[in-house]
Short mmCIF file of C-alpha atoms in Angstrom, two decimals:
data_model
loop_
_atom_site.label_atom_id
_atom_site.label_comp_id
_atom_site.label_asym_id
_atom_site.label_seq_id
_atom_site.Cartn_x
_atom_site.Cartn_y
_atom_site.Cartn_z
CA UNK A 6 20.11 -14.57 54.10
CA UNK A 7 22.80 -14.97 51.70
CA UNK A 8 20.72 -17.84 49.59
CA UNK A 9 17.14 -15.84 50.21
CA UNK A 10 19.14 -12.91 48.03
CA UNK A 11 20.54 -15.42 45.34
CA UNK A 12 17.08 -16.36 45.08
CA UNK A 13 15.85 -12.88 45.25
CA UNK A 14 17.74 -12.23 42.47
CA UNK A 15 16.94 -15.68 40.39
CA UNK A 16 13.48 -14.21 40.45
CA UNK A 17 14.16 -10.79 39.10
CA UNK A 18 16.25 -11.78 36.32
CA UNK A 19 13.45 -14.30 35.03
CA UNK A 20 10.62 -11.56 35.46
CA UNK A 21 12.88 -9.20 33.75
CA UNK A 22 13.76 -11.30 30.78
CA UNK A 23 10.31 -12.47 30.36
CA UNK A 24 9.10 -8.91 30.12
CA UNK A 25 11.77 -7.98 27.94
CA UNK A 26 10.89 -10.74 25.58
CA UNK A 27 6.97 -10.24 25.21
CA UNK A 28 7.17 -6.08 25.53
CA UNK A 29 10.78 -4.81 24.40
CA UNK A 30 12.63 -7.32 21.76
CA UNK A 31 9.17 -8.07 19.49
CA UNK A 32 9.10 -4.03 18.75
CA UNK A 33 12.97 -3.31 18.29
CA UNK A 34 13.37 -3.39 14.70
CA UNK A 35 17.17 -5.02 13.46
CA UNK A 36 18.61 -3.31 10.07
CA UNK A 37 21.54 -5.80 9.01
CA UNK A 38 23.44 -4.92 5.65
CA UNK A 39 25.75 -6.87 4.06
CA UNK A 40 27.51 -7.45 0.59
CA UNK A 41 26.97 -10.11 -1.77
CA UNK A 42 29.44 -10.19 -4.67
CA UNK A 43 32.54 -9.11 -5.77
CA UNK A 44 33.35 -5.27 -5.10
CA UNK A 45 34.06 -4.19 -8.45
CA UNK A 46 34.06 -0.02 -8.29
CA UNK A 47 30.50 -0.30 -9.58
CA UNK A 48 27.27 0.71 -7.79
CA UNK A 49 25.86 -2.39 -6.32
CA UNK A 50 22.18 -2.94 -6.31
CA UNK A 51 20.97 -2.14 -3.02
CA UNK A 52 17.98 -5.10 -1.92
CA UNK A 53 15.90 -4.88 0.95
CA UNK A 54 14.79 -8.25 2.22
CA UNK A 55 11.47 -8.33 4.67
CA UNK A 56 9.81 -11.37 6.19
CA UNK A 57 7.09 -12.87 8.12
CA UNK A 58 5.59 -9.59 9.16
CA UNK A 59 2.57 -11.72 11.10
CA UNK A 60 0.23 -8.52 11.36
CA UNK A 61 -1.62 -9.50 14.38
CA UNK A 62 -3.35 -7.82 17.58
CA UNK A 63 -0.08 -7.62 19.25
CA UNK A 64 2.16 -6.64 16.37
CA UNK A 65 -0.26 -3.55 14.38
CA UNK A 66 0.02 -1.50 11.87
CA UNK A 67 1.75 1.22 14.23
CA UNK A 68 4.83 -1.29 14.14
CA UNK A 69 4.40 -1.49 10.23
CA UNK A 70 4.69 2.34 9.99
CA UNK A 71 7.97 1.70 11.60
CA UNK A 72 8.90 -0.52 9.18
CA UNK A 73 8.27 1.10 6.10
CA UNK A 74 10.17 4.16 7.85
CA UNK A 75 13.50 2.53 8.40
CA UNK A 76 12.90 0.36 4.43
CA UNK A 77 12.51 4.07 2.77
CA UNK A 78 15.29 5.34 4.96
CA UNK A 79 17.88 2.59 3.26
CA UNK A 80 16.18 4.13 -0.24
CA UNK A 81 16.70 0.77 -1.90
CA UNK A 82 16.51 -0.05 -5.59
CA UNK A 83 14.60 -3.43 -4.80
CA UNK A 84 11.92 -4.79 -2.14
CA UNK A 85 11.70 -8.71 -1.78
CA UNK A 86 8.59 -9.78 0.56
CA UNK A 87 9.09 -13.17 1.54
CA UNK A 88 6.04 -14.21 2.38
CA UNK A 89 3.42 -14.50 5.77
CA UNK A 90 1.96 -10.68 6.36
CA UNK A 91 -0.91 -11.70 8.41
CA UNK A 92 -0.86 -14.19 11.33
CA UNK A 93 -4.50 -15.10 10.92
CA UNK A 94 -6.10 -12.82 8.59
CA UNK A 95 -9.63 -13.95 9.30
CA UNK A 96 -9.21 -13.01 13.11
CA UNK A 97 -7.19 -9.43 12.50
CA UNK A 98 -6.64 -8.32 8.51
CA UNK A 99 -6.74 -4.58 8.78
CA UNK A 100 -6.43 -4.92 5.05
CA UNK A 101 -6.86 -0.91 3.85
CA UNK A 102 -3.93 0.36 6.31
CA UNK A 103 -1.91 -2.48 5.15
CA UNK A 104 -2.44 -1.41 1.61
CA UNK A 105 -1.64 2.24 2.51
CA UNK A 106 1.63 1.71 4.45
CA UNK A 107 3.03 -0.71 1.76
CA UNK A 108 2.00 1.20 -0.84
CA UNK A 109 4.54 3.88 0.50
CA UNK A 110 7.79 1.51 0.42
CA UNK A 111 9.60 2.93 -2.65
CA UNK A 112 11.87 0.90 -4.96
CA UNK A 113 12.96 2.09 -8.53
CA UNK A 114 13.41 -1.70 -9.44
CA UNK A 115 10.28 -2.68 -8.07
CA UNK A 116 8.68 -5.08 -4.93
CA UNK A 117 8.25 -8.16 -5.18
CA UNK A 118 6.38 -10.91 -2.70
CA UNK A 119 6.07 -14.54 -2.69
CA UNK A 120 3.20 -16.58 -1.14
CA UNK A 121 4.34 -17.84 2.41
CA UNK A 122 2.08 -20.52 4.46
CA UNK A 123 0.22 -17.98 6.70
CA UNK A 124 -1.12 -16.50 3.96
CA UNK A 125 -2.75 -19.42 2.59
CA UNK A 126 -4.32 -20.29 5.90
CA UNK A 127 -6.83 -18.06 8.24
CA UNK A 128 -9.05 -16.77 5.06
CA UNK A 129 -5.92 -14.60 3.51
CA UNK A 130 -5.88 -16.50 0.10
CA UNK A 131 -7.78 -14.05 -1.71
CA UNK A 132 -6.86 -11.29 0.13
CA UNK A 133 -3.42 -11.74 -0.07
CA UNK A 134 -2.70 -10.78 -3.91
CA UNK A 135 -5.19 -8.19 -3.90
CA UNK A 136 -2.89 -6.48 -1.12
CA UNK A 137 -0.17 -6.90 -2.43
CA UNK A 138 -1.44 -5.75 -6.34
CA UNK A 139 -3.06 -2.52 -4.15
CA UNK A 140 -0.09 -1.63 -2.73
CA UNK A 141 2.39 -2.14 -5.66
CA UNK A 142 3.64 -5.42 -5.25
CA UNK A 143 4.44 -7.80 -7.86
CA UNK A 144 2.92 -11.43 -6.08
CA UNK A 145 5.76 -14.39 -7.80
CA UNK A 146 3.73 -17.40 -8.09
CA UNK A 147 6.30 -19.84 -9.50
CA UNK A 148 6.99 -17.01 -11.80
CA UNK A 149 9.52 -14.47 -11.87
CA UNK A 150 10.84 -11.24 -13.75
CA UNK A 151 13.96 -10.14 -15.45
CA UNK A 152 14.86 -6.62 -14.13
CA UNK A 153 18.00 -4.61 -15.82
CA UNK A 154 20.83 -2.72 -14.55
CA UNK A 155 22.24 0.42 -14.98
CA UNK A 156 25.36 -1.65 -15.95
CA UNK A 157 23.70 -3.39 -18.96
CA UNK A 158 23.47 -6.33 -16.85
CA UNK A 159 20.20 -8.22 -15.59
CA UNK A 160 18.86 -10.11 -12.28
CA UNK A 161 16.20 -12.66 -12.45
CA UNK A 162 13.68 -12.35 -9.64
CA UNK A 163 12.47 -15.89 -9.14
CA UNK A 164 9.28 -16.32 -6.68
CA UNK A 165 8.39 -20.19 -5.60
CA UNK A 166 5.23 -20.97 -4.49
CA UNK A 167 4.72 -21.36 -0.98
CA UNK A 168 6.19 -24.83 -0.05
CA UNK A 169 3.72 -25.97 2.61
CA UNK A 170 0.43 -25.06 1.42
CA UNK A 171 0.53 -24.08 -2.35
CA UNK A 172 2.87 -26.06 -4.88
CA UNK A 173 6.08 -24.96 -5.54
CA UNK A 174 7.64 -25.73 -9.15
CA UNK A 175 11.12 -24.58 -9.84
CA UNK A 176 11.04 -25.12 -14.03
CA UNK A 177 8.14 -23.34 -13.93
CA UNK A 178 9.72 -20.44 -11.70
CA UNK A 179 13.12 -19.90 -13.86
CA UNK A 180 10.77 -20.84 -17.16
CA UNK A 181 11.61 -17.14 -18.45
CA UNK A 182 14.87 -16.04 -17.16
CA UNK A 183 17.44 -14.57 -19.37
CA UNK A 184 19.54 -12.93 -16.80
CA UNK A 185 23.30 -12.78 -15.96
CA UNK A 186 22.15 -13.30 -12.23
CA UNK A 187 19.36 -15.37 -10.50
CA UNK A 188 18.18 -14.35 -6.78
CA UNK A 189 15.48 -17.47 -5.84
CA UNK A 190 12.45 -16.28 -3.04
CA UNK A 191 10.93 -19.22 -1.14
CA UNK A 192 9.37 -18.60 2.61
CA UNK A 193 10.46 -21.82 3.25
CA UNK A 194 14.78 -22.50 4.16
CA UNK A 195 15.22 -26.17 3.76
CA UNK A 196 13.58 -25.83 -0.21
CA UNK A 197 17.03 -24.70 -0.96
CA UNK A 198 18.70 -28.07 -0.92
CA UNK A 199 15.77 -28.99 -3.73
CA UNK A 200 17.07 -26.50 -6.44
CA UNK A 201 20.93 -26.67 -6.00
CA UNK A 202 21.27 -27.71 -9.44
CA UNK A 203 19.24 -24.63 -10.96
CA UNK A 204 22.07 -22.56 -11.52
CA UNK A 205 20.49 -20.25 -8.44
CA UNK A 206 23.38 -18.16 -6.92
CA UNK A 207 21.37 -16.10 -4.09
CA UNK A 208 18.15 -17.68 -2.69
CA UNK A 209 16.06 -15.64 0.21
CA UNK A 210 14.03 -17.05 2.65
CA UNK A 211 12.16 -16.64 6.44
CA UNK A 212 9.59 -18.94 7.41
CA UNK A 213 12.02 -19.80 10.78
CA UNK A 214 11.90 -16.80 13.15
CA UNK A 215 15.42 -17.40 13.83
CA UNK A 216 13.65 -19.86 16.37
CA UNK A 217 12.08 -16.64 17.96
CA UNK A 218 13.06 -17.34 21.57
CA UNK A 219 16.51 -18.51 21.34
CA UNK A 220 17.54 -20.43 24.76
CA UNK A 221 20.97 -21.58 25.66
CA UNK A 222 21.60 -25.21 23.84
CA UNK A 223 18.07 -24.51 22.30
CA UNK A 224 15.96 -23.40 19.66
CA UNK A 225 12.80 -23.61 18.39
CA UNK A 226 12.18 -24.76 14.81
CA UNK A 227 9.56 -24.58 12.34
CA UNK A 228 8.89 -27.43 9.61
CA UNK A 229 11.12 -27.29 6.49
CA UNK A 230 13.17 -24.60 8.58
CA UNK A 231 14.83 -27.31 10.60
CA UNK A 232 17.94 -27.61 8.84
CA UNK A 233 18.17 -23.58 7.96
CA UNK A 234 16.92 -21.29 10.19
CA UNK A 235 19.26 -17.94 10.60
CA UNK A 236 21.81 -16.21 8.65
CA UNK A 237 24.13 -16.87 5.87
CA UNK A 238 24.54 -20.46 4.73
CA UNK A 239 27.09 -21.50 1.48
CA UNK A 240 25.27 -24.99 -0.44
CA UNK A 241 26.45 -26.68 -3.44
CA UNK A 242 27.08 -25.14 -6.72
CA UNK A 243 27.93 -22.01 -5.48
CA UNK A 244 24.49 -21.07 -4.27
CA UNK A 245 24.00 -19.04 -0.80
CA UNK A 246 21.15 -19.36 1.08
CA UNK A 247 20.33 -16.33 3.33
CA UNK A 248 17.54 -16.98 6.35
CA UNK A 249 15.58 -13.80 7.38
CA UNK A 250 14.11 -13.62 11.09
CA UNK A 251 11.68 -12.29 10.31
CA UNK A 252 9.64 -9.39 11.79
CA UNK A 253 6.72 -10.46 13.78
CA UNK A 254 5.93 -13.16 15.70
CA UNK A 255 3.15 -16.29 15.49
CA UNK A 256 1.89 -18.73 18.59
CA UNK A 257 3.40 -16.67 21.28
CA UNK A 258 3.90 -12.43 21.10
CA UNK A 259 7.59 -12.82 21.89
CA UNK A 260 11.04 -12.68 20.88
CA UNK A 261 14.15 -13.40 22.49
CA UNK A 262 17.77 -12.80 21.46
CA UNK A 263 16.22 -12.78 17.82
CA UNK A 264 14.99 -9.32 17.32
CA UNK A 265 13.13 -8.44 14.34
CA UNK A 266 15.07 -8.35 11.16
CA UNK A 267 15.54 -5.55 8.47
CA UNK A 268 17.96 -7.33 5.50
CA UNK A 269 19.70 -5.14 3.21
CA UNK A 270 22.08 -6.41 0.78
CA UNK A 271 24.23 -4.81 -1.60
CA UNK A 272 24.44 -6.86 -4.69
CA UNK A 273 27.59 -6.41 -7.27
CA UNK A 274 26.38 -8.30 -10.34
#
């Protein structure tokens, strides 16, 4: 009897955790915040990271209302997009209530997206900037933007092309900066280790999920997210590398013990 109840119990705990990880942890929504800099009695520049969204059948635009909810909430002075909104746009691209929930995120310093591989593939090329131009956001296609500070200071908003499917070119990216600080967007992780000696000192990415169902002694890892894939990471020339989660999902509707990820940063330049 004793074994039937282990057993009994074996059972439960897998049916529970595989419930919780296709119908509770994909729609829980993660705000992390951390500083980045040197606390220096001025106001820092408050940055709100967001990342492979995946808008799909089982992650809609009722989930991105959350989203922009909790982004305004944090009032931030910046928005960096990096990269996939759609899964597959050609199968589910509600692309008007896309437009009309981004276009709400607010950002005195302005939003900012980069190209990741998703939307590349499943017919979101085109569709992709126009979003994005709809709704407010400023698409960084191996381009980027000097934006000024209250302080008299500047950060340079770098944006690589995606590194799978489009053609990412660092010269061409910092080509125009004239800033005291450089913050470096590419959906893909493992790009970092291919600009270390830009003179980059923060560089955002997603692309990895986190591994999106983390298992003891295992995770699962995309391409050129194999050597970066979650959190904080310190590289050469004092660069740091931070790896969003990300917010939907792709291949499977689940997440486990990598919940979707808000970032927010406050940056002392």
């Amino acid at each position: 009897m004793k074994k039937r109840s282990i057993v009994y119990l074996f059972l439960f705990a897998i049916i529970g955790m595989v419930l919780y990880a296709f119908f509770i942890e994909p729609k829980r929504i993660v705000t992390h915040h951390y500083t980045v800099g040197t606390n220096d009695g001025q106001k820092p520049v408050k940055i709100v990271q967001l990342s492979d969204i995946h808008i799909q059948e089982n992650y809609s635009t009722t989930q991105l209302e959350k989203i922009v909810t909790k982004v305004n909430n944090e009032q931030p002075d910046m928005i960096l997009f990096t990269g996939d909104l759609f899964d597959n746009y050609a199968k589910y691209g509600p692309a008007e209530e896309v437009i009309a929930a981004f276009d709400r995120l607010s950002a005195p310093l302005g939003k900012y997206a980069v190209w990741g591989n998703h939307d590349y593939g499943g017919g979101a090329a085109h569709a992709y900037p126009e979003i994005l131009a709809a709704s407010g956001f400023q698409l960084l296609e191996n381009s980027g933007v000097n934006v000024p500070l209250s302080n008299g200071k500047s950060v340079y908003i770098g944006g690589l092309d995606d590194s799978m499917l489009g053609n990412s070119l660092i010269e061409e990216t910092l080509a125009g900066r004239q800033s005291d600080y450089t913050i470096l967007m590419s959906h893909e992780p493992d790009k970092a280790d291919d600009v270390l000696d830009h003179d980059i000192q923060l560089i955002l990415a997603g692309h990895s999920h986190g591994g999106q169902v983390k298992l003891p002694f295992f995770t699962i890892k995309n391409a050129l997210a194999e050597k970066y894939y979650d959190g904080f990471y310190s590289l050469a020339n004092e660069t740091t590398l931070y790896v969003n989660t990300g917010l939907g999902t792709t291949k499977i509707p689940a997440r486990f013990r990598v919940p979707p990820e808000i970032a927010v940063f406050d940056l002392y330049v």
